[in-house]
Short mmCIF file of C-alpha atoms in Angstrom, two decimals:
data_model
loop_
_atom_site.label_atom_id
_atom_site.label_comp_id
_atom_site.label_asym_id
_atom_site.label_seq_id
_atom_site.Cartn_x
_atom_site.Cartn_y
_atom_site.Cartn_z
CA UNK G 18 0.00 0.00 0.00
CA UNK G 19 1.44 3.65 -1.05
CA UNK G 20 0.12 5.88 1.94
CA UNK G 21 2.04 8.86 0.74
CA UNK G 22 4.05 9.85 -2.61
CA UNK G 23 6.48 12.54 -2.08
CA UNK G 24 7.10 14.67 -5.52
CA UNK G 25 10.73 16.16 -5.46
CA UNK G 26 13.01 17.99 -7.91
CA UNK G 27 10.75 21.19 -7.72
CA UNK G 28 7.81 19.35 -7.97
CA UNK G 29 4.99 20.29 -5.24
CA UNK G 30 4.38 17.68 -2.22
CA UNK G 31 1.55 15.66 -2.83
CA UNK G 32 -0.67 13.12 -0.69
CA UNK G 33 -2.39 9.42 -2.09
CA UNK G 34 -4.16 8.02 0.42
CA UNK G 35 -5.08 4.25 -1.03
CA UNK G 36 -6.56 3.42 2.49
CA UNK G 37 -10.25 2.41 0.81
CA UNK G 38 -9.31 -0.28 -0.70
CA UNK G 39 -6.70 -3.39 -0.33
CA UNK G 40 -3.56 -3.38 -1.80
CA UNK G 41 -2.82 -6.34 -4.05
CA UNK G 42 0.77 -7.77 -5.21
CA UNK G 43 2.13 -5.37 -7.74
CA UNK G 44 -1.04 -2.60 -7.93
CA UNK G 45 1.43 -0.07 -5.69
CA UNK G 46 4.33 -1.04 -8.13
CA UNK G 47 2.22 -0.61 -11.57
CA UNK G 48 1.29 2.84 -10.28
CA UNK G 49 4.51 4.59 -9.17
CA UNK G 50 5.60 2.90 -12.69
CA UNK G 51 2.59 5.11 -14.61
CA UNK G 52 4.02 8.13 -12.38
CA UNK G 53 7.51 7.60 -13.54
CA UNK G 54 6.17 7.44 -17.57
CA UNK G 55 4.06 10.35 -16.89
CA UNK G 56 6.85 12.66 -15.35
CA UNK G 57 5.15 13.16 -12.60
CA UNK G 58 8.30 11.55 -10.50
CA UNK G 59 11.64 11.96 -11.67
CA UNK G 60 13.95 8.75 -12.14
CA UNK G 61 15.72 9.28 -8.65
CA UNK G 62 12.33 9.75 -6.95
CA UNK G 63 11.04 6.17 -8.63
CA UNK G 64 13.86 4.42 -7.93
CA UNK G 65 14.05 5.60 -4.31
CA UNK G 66 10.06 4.61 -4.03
CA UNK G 67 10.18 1.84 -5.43
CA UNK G 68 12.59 0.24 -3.40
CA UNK G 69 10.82 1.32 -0.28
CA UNK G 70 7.46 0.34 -1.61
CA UNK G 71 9.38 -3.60 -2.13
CA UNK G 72 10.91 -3.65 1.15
CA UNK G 73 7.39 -2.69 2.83
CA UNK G 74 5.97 -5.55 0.66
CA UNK G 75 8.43 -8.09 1.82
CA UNK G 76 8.29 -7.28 5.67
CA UNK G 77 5.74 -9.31 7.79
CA UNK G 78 2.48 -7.52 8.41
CA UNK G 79 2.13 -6.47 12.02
CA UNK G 80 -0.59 -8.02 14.18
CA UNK G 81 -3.91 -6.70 13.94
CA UNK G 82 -5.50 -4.95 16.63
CA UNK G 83 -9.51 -5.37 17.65
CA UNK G 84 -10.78 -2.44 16.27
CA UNK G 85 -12.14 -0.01 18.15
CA UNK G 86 -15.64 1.23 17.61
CA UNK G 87 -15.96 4.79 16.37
CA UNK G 88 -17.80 7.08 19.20
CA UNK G 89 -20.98 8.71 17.84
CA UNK G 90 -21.08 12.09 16.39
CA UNK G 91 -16.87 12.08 16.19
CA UNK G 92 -16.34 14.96 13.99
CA UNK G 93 -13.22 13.61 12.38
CA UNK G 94 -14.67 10.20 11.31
CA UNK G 95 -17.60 11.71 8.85
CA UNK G 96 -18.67 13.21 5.04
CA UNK G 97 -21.61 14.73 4.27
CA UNK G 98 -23.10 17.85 2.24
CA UNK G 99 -23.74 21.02 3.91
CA UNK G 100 -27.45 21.81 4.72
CA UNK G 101 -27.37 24.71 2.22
CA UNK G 102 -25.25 25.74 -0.52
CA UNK G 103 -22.74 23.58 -2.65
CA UNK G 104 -20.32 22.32 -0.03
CA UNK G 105 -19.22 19.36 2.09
CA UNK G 106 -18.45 18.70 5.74
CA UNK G 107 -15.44 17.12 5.95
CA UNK G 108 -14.96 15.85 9.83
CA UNK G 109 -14.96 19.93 11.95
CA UNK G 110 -14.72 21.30 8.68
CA UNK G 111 -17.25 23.14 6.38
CA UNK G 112 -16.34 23.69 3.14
CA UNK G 113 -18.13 25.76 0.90
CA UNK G 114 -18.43 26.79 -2.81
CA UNK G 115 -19.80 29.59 -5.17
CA UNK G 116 -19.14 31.33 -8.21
CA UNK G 117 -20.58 33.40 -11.38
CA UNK G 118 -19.94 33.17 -15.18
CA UNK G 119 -21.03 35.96 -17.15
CA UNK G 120 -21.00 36.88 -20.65
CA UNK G 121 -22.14 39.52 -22.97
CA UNK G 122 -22.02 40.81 -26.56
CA UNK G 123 -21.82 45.32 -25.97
CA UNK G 124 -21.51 47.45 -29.42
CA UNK G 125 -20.71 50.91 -29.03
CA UNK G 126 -21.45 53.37 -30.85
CA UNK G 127 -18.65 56.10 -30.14
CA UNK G 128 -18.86 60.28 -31.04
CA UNK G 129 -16.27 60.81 -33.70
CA UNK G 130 -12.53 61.49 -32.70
CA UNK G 131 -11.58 65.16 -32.55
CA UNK G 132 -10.18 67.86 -30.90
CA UNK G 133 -12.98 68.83 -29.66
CA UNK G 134 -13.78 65.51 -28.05
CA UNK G 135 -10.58 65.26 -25.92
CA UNK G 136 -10.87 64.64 -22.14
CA UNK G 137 -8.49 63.81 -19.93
CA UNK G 138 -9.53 61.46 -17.79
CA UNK G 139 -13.25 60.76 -19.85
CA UNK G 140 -14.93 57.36 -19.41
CA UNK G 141 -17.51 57.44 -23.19
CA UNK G 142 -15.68 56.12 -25.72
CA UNK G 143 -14.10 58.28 -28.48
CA UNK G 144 -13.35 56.99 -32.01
CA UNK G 145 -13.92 57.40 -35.19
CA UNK G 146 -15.75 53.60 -35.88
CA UNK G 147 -18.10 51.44 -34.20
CA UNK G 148 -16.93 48.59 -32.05
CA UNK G 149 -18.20 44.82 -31.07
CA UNK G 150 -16.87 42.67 -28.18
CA UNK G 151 -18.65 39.50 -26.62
CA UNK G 152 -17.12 40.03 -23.08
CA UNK G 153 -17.21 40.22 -19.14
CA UNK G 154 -19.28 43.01 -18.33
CA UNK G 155 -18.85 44.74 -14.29
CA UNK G 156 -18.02 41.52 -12.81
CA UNK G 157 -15.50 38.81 -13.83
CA UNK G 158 -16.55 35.44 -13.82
CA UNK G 159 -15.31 33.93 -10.19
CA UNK G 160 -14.78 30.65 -8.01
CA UNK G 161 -14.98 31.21 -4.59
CA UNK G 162 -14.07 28.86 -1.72
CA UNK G 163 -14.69 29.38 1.79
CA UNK G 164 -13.84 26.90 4.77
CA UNK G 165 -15.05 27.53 8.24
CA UNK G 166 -14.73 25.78 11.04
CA UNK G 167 -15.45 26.09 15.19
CA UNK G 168 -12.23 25.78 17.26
CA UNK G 169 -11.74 26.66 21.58
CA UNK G 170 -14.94 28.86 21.10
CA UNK G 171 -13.96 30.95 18.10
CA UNK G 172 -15.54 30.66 14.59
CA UNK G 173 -12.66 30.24 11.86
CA UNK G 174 -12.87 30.97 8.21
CA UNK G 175 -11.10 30.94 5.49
CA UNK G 176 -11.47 32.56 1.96
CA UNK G 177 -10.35 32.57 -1.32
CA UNK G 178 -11.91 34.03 -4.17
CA UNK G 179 -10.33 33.95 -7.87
CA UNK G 180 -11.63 35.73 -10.59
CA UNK G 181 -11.00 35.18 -14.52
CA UNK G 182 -12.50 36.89 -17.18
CA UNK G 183 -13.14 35.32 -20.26
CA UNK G 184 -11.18 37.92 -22.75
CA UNK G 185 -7.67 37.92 -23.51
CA UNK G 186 -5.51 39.47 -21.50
CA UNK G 187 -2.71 42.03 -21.59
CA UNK G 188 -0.54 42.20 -18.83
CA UNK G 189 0.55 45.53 -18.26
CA UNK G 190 0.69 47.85 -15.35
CA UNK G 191 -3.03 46.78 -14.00
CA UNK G 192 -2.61 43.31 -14.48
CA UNK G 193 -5.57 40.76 -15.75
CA UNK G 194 -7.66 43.99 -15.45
CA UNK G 195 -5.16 45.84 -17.94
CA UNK G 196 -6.63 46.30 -21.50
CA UNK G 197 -7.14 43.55 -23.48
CA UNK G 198 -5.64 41.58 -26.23
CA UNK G 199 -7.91 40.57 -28.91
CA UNK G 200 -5.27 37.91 -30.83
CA UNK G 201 -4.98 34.66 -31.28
CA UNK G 202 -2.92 32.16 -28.68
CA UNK G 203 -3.76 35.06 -25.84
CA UNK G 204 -5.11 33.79 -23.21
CA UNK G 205 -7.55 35.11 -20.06
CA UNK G 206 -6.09 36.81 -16.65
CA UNK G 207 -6.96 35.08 -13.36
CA UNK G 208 -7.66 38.18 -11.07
CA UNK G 209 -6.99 36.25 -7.60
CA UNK G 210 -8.92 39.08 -5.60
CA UNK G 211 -9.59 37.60 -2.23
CA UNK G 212 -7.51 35.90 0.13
CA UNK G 213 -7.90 36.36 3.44
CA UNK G 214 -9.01 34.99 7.02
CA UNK G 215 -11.49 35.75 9.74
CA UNK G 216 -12.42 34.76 13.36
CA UNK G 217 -14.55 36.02 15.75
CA UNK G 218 -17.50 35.25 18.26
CA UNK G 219 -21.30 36.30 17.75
CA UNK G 220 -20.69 38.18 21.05
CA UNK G 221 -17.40 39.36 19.93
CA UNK G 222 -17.64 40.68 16.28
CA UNK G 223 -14.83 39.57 13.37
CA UNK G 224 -11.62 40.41 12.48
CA UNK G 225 -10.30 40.30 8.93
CA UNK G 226 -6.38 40.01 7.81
CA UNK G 227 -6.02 39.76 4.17
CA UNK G 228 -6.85 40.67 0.78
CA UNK G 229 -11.03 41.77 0.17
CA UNK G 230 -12.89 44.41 -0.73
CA UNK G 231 -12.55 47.99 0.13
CA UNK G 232 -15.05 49.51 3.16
CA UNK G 233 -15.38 53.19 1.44
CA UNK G 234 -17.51 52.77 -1.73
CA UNK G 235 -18.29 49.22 -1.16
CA UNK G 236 -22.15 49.69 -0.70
CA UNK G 237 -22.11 52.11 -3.78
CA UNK G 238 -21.01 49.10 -6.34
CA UNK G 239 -22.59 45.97 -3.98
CA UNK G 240 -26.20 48.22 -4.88
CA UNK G 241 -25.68 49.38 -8.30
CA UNK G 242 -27.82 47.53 -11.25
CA UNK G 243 -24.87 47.06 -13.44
CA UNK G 244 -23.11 45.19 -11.15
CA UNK G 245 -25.05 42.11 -13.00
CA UNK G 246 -24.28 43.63 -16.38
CA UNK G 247 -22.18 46.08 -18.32
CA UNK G 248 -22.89 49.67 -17.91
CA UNK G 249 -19.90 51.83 -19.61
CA UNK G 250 -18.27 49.60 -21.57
CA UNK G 251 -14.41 51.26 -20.91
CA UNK G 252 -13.05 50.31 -23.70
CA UNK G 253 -14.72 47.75 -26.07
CA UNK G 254 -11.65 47.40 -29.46
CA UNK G 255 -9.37 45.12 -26.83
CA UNK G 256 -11.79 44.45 -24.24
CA UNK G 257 -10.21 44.43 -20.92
CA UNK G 258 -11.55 41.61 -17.66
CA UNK G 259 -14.37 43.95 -16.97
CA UNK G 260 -16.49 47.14 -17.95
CA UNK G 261 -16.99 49.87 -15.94
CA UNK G 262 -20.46 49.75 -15.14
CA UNK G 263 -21.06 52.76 -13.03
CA UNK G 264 -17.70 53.08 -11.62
CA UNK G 265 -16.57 56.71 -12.36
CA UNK G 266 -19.85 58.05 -13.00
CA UNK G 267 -21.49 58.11 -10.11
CA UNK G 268 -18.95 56.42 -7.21
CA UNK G 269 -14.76 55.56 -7.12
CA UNK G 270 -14.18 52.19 -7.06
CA UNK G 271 -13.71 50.52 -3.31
CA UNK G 272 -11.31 48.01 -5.07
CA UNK G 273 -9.83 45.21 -3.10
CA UNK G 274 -7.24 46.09 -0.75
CA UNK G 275 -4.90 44.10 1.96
CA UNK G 276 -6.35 44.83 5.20
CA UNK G 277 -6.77 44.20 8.91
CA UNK G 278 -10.45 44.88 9.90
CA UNK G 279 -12.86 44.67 12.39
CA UNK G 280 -16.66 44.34 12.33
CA UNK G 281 -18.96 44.38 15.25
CA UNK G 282 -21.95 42.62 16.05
CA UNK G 283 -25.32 43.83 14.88
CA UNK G 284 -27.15 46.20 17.85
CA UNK G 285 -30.78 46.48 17.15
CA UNK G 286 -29.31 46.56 13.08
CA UNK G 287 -26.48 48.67 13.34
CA UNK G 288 -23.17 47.16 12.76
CA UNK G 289 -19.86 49.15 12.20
CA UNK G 290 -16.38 47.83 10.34
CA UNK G 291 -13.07 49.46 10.75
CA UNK G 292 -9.46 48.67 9.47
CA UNK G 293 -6.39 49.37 8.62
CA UNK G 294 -5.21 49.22 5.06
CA UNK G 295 -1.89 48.97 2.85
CA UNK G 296 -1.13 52.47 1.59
CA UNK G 297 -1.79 53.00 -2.01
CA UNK G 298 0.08 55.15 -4.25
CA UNK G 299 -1.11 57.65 -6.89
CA UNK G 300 -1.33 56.64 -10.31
CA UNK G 301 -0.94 60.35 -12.21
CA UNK G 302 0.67 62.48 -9.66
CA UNK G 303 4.33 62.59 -8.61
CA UNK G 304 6.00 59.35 -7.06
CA UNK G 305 5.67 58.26 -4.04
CA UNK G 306 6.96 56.71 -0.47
CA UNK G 307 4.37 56.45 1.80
CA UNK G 308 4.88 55.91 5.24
CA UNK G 309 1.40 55.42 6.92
CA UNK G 310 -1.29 53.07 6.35
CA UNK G 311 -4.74 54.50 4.99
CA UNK G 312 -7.86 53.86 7.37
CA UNK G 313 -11.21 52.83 6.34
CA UNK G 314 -14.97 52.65 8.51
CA UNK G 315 -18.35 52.41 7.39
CA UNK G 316 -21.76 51.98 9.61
CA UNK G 317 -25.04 50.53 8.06
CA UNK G 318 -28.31 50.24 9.25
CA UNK G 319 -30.99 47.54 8.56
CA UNK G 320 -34.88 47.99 9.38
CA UNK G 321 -38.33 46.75 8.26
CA UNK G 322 -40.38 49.31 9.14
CA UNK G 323 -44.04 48.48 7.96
CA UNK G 324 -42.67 45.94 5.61
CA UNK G 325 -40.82 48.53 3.84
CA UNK G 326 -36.96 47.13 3.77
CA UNK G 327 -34.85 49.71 4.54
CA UNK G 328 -30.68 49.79 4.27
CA UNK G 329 -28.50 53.38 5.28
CA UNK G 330 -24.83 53.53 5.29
CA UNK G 331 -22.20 55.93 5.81
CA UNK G 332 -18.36 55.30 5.43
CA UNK G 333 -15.29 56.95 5.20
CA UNK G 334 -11.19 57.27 3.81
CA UNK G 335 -8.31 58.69 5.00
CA UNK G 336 -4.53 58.43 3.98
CA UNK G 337 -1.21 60.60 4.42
CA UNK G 338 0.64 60.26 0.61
CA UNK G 339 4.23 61.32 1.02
CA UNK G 340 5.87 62.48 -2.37
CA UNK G 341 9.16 61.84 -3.05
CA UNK G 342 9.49 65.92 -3.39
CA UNK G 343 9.24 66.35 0.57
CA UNK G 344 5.04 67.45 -0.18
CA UNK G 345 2.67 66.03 1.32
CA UNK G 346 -1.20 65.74 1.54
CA UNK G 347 -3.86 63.33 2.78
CA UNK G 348 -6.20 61.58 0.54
CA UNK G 349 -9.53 61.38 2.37
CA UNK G 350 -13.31 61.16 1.53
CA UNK G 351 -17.36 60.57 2.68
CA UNK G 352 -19.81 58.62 1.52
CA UNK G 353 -23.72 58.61 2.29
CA UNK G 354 -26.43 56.15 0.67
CA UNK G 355 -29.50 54.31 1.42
CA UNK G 356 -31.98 51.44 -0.37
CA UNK G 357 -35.51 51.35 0.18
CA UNK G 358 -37.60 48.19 -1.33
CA UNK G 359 -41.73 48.23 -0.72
CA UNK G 360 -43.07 45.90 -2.41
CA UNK G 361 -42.04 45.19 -6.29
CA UNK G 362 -40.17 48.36 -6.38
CA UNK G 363 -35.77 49.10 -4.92
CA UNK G 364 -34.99 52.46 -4.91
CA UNK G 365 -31.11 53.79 -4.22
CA UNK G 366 -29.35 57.24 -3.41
CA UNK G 367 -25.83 57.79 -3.21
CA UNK G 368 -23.17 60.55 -2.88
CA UNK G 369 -19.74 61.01 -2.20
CA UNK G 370 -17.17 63.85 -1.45
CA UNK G 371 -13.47 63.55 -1.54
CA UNK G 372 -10.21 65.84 -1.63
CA UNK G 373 -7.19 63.85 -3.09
CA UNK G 374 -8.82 60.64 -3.89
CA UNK G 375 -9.41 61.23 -7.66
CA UNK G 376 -12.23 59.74 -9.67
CA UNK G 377 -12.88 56.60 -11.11
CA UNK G 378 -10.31 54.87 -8.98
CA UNK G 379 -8.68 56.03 -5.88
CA UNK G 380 -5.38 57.63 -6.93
CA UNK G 381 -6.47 58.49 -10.69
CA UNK G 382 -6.00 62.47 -11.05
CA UNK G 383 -6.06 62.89 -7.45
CA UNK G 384 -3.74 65.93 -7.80
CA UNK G 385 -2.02 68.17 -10.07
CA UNK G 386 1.64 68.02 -11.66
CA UNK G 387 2.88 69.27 -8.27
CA UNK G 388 1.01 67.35 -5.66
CA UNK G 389 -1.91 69.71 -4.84
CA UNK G 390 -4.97 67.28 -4.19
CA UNK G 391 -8.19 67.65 -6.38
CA UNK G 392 -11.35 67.88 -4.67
CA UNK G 393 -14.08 65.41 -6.15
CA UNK G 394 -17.91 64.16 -5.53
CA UNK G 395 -20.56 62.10 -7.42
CA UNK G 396 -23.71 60.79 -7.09
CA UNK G 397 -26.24 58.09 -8.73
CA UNK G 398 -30.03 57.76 -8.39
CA UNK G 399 -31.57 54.00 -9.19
CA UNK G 400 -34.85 52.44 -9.18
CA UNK G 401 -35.45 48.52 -10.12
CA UNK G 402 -39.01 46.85 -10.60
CA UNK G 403 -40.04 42.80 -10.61
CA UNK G 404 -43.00 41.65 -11.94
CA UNK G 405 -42.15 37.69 -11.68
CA UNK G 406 -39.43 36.53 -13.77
CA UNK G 407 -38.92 40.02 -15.32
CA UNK G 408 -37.00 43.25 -13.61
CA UNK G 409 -37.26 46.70 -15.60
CA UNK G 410 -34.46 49.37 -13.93
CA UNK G 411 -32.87 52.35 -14.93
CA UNK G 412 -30.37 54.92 -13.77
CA UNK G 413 -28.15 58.33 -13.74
CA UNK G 414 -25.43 59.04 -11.80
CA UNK G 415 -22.25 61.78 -11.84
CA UNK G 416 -18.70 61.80 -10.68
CA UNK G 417 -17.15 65.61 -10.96
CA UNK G 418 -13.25 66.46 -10.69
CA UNK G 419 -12.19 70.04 -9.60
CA UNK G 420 -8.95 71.82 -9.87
CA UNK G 421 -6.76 72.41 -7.06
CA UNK G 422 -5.68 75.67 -7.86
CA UNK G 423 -6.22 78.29 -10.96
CA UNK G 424 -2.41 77.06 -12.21
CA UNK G 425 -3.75 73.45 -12.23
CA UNK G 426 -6.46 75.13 -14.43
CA UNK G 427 -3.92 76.74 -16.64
CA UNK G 428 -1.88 73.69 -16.87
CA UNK G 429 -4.61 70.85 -17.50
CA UNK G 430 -7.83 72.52 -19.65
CA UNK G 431 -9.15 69.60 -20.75
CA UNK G 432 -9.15 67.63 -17.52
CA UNK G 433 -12.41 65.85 -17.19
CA UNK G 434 -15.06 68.16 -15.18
CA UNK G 435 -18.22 65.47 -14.80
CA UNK G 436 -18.36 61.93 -16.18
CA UNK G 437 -22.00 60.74 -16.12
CA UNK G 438 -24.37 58.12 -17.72
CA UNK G 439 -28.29 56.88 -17.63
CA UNK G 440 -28.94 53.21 -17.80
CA UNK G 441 -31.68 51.02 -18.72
CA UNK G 442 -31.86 47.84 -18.07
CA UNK G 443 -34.32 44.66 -18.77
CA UNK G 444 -33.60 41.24 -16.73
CA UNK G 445 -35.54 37.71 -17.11
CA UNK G 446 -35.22 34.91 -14.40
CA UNK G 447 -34.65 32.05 -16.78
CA UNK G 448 -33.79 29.54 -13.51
CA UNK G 449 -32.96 30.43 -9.77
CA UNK G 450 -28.99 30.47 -11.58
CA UNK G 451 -29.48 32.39 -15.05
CA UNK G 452 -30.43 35.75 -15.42
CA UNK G 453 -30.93 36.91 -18.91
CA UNK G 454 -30.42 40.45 -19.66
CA UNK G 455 -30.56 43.63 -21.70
CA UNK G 456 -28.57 47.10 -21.19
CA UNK G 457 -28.67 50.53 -22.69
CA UNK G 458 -26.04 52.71 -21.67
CA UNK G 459 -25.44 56.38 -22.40
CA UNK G 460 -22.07 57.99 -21.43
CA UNK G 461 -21.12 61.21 -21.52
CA UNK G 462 -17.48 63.21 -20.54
CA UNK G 463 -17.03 66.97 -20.60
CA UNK G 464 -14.01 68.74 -19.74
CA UNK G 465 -13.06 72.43 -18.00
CA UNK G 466 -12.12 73.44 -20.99
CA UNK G 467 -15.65 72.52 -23.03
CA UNK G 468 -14.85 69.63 -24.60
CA UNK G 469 -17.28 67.18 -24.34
CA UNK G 470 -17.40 63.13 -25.84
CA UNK G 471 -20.41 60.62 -25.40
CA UNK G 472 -20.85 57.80 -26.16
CA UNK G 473 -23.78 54.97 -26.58
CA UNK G 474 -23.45 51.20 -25.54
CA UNK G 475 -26.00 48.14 -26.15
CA UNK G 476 -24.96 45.06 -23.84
CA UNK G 477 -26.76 41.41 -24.86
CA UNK G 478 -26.11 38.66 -22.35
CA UNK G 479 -26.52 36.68 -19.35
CA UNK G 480 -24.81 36.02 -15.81
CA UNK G 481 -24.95 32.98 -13.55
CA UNK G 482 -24.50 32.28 -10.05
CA UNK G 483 -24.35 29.11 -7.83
#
């Protein structure tokens, strides 16, 4: 019997357990023999094994003990499926999947290329032609697994969430979400987003250390329609591993961040998070050494009231940037929302200020050439219907970019002002999993200087989730 196979010569370690079934003369030998002809194990590694695997055959079995009879409910002696979800217990373990695919064909219909289309920092597409993609739309697709477990009186879990799109990728500067590369013998970005750990007690609240999403601007994307679907495409000639839905025109993008947080227990539905968070650099202004961490909150607030569903949130940013000039300035921003659902009908408000966070992400045009921080703030309005299988929703939202001074305005006329957009959007239920649906999206940029592009943006498709 082979109870373990160790893979050498940079291969990873790696575990056989043959314990369900007797070994018979010669089965253990025949497979280390396929291993060897696969080159899976290397000829000093068979040799090695195989000589142990004889001598083990040779020696004289030990006497058998009574065996003793498993006591009930053992948690390491068991298998079975979870009570809900797609997952397994495996003996104190729970072990849990989920994950999405989503696809969709977008044409966009761009305003001609000219000079007086130019905007720095403009989300609607500018060109001088058409463009078709069948591609991700907001979300990736993703596979997430989760195992939790109950140890000395503390709930464990761990996470990890991976998430490829199905275009090509380029890697570049962003990674798998850099812009795409529509060739042959490309191939698709794994965007390993989450990867992090939690324990806590109901009485206690949880703490986070790892890699997940952001706390400022997280309810602003987890709420907004195109989150299922496509929104501004971003770019649709090389398709990149996602659109932008409503991300720059109407909230900045919580991203995923490495972080230490804490979350507190609900009291009478209020719960608060806090963390700490790895620094992040600017993208357009001057480099960079920064010696503090940013810090993140946000408070929500769940209610029926009347069997109206209600949901409020606040949150907030705050990071010290130190240039590599000696200047300094700290990036730091509010946000406010709330969802209402009675009935058939979800209704959503949102609005954010900022001073040296940017737009569209956090760190994009967030100051001038000399390290002045930009003051910014957006906003998006959305309603959604169901009738049955079918959902009818639509929505506008801003995001507006200021100068930091009248020599930023000087140096930069054509920095973007106010990106914003109006969706509408058509869903179908096919099954609990599929959700069939239809997008128009119209995009528009203007810039300080009165430039303005737009852009329009037809989105075909479906998403899954299990």
């Amino acid at each position: 019997m082979i109870s373990r196979i160790i893979l050498r010569g940079g291969a990873a370690l790696g575990v056989l357990a043959l314990a369900i079934a007797p070994a018979y003369a010669g089965s253990s030998e025949a497979l280390l023999k396929r291993l060897h002809e696969k080159g899976i194990l290397s000829d000093e590694d068979y040799t090695e094994l195989l000589a142990q695997e004889q001598a083990e055959a040779s020696a004289p079995a030990p006497a058998s003990a009574p065996a003793a009879a498993a006591p009930a409910g053992d948690p390491g002696l068991y298998v079975k499926r979870t009570e809900s979800g797609i997952g397994l217990e495996v003996g104190p373990a729970t072990i849990k999947f989920s994950g999405s695919v989503n696809g969709f064909y977008v044409h966009d219909n761009p305003a001609s290329a000219s000079a007086s289309t130019a905007v720095t920092g403009g989300v609607a597409s500018v060109g001088t032609r058409n463009s078709s993609a069948v591609r991700n739309g907001l979300l990736p697709g993703f596979l997430k697994v989760e195992v939790s477990t109950r140890q000395e009186g503390w709930d464990i879990g761990a996470f990890f969430g991976m998430y490829p799109g199905i275009n090509s990728a380029a890697w570049g500067a962003l990674g798998a979400n850099n812009g795409g590369q529509p060739t042959a013998l490309a191939t698709a970005g794994i965007d390993f987003r989450q990867t992090y750990l939690t324990f806590g007690k109901p009485t206690v609240g949880t703490f986070k250390i790892g890699r997940d999403i952001g706390l400022f601007g997280s309810e602003a994307i987890l709420n907004d329609i195109t989150l299922l679907s496509s929104g501004t495409p971003g770019g649709n000639v090389a398709p990149g591993n996602t659109t932008l839905g409503r991300i720059g025109v109407g909230y900045i993008y919580t991203d995923f961040q490495p972080q230490i947080t804490y979350t507190s227990p609900s009291f009478g539905g209020v719960q608060a998070s806090v963390g700490v968070f790895q620094p992040l650099s600017s993208l357009t202004g001057p480099a960079q050494e920064n010696s503090q961490p940013g810090f993140q909150g946000k408070i929500t607030y769940d209610a029926t009231l009347g069997g109206v569903a209600l949901r409020a949130w606040a949150g907030g940013v705050t990071q010290r940037h130190n240039e590599i000039t000696g200047q300094s300035y700290t990036g730091q921003g509010l946000d406010f929302g709330g969802k209402v659902t009675a009935g058939p009908i979800t209704a959503v408000g949102y609005y954010y200020t900022a001073k040296g966070l940017g737009t569209t992400v956090l760190g994009l045009h967030d100051t001038d050439g000399f390290g002045n921080a930009r003051k910014s703030d957006g906003f998006y309005l959305q309603a959604l219907a169901s009738f049955g299988k079918f959902a009818v929703g639509g929505s506008y939202g801003e995001s507006s970019l200021h100068y930091a001074n009248a020599a930023d305005a000087l140096a930069s006329p054509n920095l973007v002002d106010t990106n914003s957009s109006w969706v509408g959007q058509v869903r179908y239920s096919l099954t609990s999993w599929v959700t069939l649906i239809g997008e128009y999206t119209h995009s528009k940029a203007k810039a300080h200087s009165g430039n303005a592009a737009s852009s329009d943006a037809l989105a075909l498709g479906g998403i899954l989730f299990f």
